mmCIF file of C-alpha atoms in Angstrom:
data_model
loop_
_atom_site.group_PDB
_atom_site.id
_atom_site.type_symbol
_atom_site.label_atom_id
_atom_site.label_comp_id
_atom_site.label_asym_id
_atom_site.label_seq_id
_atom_site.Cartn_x
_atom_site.Cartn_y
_atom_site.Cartn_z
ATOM 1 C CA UNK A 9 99.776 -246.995 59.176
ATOM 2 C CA UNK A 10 102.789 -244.487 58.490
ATOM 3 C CA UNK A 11 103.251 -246.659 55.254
ATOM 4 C CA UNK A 12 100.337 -245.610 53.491
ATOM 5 C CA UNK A 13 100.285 -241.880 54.939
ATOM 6 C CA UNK A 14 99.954 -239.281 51.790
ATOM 7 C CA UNK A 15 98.932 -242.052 49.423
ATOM 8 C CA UNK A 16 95.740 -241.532 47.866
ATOM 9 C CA UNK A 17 93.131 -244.415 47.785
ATOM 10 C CA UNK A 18 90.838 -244.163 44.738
ATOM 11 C CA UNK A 19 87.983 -246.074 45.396
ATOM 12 C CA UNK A 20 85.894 -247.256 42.142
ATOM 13 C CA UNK A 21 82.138 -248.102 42.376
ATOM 14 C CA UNK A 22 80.082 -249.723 39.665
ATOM 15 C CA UNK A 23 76.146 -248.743 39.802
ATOM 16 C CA UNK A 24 73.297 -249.711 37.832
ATOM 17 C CA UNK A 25 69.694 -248.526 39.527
ATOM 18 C CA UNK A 26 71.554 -248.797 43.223
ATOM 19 C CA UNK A 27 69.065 -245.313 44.547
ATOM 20 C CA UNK A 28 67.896 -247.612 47.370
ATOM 21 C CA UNK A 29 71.944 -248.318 48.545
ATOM 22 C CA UNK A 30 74.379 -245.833 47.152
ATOM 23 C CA UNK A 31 73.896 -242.889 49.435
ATOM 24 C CA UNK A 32 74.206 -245.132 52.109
ATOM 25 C CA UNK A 33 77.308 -246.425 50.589
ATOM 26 C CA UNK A 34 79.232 -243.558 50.310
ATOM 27 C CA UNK A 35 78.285 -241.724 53.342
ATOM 28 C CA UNK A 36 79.643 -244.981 54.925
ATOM 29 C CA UNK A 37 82.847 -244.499 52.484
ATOM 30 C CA UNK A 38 83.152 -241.374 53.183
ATOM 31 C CA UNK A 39 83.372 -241.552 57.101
ATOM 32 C CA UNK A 40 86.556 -244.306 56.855
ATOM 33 C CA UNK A 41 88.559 -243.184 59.686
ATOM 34 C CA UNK A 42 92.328 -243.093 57.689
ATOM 35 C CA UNK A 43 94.258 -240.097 57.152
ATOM 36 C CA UNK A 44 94.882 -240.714 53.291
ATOM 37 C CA UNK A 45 93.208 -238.640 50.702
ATOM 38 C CA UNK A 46 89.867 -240.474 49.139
ATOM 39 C CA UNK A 47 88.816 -240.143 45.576
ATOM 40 C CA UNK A 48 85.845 -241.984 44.657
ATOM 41 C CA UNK A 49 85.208 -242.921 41.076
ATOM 42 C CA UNK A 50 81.732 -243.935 40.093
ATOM 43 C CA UNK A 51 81.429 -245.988 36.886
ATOM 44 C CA UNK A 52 77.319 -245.903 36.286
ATOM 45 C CA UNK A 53 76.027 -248.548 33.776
ATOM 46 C CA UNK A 54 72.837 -246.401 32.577
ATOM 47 C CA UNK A 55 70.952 -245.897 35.620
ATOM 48 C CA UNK A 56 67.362 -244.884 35.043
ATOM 49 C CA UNK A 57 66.534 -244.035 38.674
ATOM 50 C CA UNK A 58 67.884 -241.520 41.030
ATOM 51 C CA UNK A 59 71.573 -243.215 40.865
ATOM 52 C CA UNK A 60 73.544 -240.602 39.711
ATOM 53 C CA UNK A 61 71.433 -238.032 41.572
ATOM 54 C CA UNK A 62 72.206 -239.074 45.063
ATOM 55 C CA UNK A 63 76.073 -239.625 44.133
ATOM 56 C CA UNK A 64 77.162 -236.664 42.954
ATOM 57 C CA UNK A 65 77.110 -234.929 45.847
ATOM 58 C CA UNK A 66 79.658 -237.417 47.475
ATOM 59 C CA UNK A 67 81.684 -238.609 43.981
ATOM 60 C CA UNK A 68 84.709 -237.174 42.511
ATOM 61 C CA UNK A 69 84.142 -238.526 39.287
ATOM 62 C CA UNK A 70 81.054 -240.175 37.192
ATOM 63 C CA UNK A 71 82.304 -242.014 34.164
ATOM 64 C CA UNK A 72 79.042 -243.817 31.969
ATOM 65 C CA UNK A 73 79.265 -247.461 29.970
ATOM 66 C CA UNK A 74 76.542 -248.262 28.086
ATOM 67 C CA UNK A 75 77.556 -252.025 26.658
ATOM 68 C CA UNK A 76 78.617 -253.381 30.916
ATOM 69 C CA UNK A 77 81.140 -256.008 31.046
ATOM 70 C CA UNK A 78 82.180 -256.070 34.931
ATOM 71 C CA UNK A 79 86.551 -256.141 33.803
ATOM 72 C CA UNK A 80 85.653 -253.188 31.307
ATOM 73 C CA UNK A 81 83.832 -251.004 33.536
ATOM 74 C CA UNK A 82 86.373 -251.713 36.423
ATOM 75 C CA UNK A 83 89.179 -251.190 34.112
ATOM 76 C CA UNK A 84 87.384 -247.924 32.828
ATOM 77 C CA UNK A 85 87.353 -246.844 36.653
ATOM 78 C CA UNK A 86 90.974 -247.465 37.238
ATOM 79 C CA UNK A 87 91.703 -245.820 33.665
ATOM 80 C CA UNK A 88 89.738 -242.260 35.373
ATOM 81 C CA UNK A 89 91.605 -242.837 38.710
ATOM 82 C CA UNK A 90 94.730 -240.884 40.296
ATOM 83 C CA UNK A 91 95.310 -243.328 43.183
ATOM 84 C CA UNK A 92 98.375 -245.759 44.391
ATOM 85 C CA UNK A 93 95.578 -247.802 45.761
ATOM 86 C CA UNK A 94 92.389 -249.140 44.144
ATOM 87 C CA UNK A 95 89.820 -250.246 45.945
ATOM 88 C CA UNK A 96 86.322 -252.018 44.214
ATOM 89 C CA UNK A 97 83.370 -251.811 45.609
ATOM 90 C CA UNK A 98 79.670 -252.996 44.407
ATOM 91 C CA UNK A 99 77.631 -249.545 44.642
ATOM 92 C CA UNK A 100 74.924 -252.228 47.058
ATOM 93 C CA UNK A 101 77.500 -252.841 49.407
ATOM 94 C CA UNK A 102 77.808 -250.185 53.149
ATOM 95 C CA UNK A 103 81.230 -250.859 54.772
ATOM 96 C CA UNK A 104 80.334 -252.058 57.889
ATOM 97 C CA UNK A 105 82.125 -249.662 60.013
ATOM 98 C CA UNK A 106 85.022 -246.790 60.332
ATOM 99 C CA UNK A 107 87.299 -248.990 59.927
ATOM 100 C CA UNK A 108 86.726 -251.119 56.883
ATOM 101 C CA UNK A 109 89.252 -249.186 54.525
ATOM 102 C CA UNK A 110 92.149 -249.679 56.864
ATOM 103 C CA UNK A 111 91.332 -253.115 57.345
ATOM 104 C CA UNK A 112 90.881 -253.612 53.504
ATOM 105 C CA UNK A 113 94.344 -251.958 52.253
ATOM 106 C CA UNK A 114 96.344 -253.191 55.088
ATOM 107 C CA UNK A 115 97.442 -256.409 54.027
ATOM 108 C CA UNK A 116 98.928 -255.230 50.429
ATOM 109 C CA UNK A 117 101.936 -254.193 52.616
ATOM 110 C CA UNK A 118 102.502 -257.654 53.036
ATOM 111 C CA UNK A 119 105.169 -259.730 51.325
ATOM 112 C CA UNK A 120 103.569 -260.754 47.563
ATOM 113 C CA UNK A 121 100.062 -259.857 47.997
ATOM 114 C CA UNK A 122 98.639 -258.953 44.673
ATOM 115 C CA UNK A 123 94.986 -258.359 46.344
ATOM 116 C CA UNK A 124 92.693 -258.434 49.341
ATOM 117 C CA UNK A 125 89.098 -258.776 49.073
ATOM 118 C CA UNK A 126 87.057 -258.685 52.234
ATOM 119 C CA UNK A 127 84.221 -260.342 53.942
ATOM 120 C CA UNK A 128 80.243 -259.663 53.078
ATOM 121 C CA UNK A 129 77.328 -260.442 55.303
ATOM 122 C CA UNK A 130 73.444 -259.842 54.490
ATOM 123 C CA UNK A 131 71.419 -257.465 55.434
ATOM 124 C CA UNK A 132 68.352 -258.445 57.744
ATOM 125 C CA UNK A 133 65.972 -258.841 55.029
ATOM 126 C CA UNK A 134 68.162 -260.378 52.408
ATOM 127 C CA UNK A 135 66.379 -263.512 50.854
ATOM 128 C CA UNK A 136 67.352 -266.419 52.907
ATOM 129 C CA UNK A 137 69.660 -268.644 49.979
ATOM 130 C CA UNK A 138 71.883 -265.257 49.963
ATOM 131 C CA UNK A 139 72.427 -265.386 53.565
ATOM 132 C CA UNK A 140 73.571 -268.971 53.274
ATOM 133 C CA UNK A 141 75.528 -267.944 50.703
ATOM 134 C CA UNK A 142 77.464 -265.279 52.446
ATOM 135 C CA UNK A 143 77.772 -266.699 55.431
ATOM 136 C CA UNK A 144 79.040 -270.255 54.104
ATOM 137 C CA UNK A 145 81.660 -268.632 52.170
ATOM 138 C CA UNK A 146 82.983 -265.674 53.843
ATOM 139 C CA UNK A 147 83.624 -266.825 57.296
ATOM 140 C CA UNK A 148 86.244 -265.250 60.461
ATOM 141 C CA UNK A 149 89.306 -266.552 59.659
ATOM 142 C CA UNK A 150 91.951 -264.980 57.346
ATOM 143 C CA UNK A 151 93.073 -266.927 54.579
ATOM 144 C CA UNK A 152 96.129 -266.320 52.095
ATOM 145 C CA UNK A 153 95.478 -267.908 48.724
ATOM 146 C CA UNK A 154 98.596 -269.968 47.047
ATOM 147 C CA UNK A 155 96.328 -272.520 44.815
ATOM 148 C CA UNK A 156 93.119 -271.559 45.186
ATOM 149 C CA UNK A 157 91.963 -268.663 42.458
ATOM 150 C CA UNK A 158 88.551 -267.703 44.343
ATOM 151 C CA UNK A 159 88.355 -263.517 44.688
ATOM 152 C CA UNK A 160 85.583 -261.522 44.669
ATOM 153 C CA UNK A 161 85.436 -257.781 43.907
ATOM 154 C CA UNK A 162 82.368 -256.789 45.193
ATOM 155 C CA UNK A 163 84.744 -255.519 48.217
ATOM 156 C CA UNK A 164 88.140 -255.697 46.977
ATOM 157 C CA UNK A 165 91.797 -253.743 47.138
ATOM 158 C CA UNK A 166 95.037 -253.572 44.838
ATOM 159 C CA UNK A 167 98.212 -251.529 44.420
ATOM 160 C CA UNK A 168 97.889 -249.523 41.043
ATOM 161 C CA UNK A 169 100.940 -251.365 40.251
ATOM 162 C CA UNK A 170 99.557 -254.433 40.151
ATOM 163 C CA UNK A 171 96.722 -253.852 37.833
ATOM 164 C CA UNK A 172 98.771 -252.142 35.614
ATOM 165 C CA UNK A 173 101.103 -255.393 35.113
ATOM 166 C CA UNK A 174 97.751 -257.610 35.390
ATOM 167 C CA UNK A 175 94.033 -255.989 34.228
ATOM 168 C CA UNK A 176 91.130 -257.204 34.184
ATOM 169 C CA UNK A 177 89.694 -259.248 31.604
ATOM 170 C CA UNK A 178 87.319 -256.709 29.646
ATOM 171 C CA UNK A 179 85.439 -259.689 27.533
ATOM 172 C CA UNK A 180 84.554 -261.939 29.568
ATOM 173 C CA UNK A 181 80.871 -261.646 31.380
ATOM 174 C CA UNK A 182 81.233 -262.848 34.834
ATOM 175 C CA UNK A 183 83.690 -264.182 37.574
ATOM 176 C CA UNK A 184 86.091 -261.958 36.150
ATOM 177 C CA UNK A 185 87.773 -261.783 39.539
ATOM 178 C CA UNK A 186 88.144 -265.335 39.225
ATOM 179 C CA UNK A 187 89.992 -265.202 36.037
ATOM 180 C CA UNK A 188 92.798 -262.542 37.375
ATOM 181 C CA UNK A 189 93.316 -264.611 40.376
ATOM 182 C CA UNK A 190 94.286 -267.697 38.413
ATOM 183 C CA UNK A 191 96.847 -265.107 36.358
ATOM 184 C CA UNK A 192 98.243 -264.013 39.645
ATOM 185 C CA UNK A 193 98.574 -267.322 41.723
ATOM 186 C CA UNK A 194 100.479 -268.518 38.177
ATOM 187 C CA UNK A 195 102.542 -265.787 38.257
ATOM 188 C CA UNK A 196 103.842 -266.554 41.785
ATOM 189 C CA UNK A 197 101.511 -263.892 43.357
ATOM 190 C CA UNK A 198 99.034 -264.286 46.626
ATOM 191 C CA UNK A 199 95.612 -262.853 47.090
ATOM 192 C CA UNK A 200 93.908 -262.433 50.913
ATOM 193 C CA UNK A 201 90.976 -262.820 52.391
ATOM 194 C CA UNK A 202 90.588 -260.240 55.282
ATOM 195 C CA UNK A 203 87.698 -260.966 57.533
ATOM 196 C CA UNK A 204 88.108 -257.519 59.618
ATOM 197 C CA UNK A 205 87.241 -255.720 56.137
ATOM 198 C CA UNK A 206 83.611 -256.076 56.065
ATOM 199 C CA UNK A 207 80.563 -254.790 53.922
ATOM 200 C CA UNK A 208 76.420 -255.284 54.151
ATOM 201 C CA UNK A 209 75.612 -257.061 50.571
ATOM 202 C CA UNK A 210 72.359 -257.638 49.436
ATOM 203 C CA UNK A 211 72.446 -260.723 47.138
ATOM 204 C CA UNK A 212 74.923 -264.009 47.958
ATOM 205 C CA UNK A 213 77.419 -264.783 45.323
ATOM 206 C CA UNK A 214 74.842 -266.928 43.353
ATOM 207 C CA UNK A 215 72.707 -263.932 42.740
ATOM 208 C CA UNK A 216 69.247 -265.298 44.443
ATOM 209 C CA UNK A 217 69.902 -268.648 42.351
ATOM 210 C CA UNK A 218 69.645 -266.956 39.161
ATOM 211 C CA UNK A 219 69.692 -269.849 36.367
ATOM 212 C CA UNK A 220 70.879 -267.421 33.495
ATOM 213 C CA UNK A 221 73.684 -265.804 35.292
ATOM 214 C CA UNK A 222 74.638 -269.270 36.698
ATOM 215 C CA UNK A 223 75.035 -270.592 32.777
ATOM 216 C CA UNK A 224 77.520 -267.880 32.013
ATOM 217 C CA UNK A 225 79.496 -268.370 34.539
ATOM 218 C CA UNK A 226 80.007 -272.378 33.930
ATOM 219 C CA UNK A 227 80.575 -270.960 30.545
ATOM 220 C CA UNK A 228 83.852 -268.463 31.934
ATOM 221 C CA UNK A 229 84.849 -271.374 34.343
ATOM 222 C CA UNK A 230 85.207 -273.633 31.117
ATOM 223 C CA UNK A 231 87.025 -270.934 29.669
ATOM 224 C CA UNK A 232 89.229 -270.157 32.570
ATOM 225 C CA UNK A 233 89.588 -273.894 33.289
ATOM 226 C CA UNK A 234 90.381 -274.359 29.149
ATOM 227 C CA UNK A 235 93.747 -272.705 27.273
ATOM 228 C CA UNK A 236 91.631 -269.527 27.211
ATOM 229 C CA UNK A 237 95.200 -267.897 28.705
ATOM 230 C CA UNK A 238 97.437 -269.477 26.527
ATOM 231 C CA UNK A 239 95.020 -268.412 23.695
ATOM 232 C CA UNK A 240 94.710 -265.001 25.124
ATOM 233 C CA UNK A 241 98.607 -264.266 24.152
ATOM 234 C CA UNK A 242 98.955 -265.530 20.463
#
């Protein structure tokens, strides 16, 4: 991977109350085999348990947001960052194995790839509705999306570049992958799904069915699905 060699990666976690996960995540982060430099950025949203605690030992950076939105705090990670390469990551996910980084930055060397996000699978004693979440939607094969605008950034990877020319939505309140994968596929722009780039998650994508979190994000799909764009740039 001679085209990544001397570039740092800057890897930007978001935490709320993750004491039972995050040592296990960056221990996990930290022993990527890749040659590049590794900065991680942790972007806590008030933890009141042992959070920030067990991180610093193993951060580079803590940055605090006290009113969360999930583009904000993302965009306040980037903002703190030094790195040609971002990578997200949800402080309950644990890469999977040495290899996950590699696996997750690899494709943005590939022609009009704006970003990769990679595949999750539940722990042993994750409720069962999240493991028929996870495994229903992230499955084996990789995909290249043209049309379709799903991304999710629980496990995710971008060129600084990119974000730069496209950041995230700080106002809206969930999906806000969602929403910057529409922008990019109507720029021209791809996004990837690499299976090889996994991570243990907790929760599915729907959150253990919760009902309140499921009404905002109808509400952001209307949005998204609305002139909320056009709007956006008057």
């Amino acid at each position: 991977m001679t085209n990544f060699r001397n570039d740092t990666i800057s890897i930007v976690i978001r935490t709320k109350n993750e004491s039972r996960w995050i040592r296990s995540c960056l221990r996990a982060v930290r022993s990527q085999e890749i040659d590049q430099n590794i900065e991680i950025i942790l972007v806590d949203n008030k933890s009141t348990d042992k959070t920030i605690e067990l991180a610093k030992p193993l951060v580079d950076k803590i940055c605090e947001i006290e009113k969360y939105k999930p583009g904000l705090s993302i965009n306040l990670g980037i903002n703190n960052s030094t790195g040609k390469y971002i990578v997200i990551l949800s402080g309950h996910c644990i890469p999977k194995s040495k290899e996950w980084l590699i696996n997750l930055i690899k494709p943005l060397e590939e022609n009009n790839v704006a970003g990769v996000y990679g595949r999750q699978v539940p722990f042993s004693y994750s409720k069962p509705s999240d493991k028929r979440d996870l495994e229903i939607t992230f499955g084996l094969d990789k995909r290249y999306h043209v049309k379709d605008a799903f991304f999710h950034n629980a496990n995710s990877a971008f060129k600084r570049e990119t974000l730069i020319k496209f950041p995230f939505d700080e106002e809206l309140t969930n999906i806000e992958d969602r929403e910057w994968a529409k922008r990019i596929i109507a720029a021209g722009m791809i996004n990837v799904y690499e299976p090889t780039a996994e991570v243990y998650h907790w929760h599915g994508i729907h959150h253990s069915g919760d009902q309140e979190r499921a009404s905002k994000t109808l509400k952001v799909l209307d949005l998204i699905n609305s002139n909320y764009l056009i709007n956006k740039k008057k």
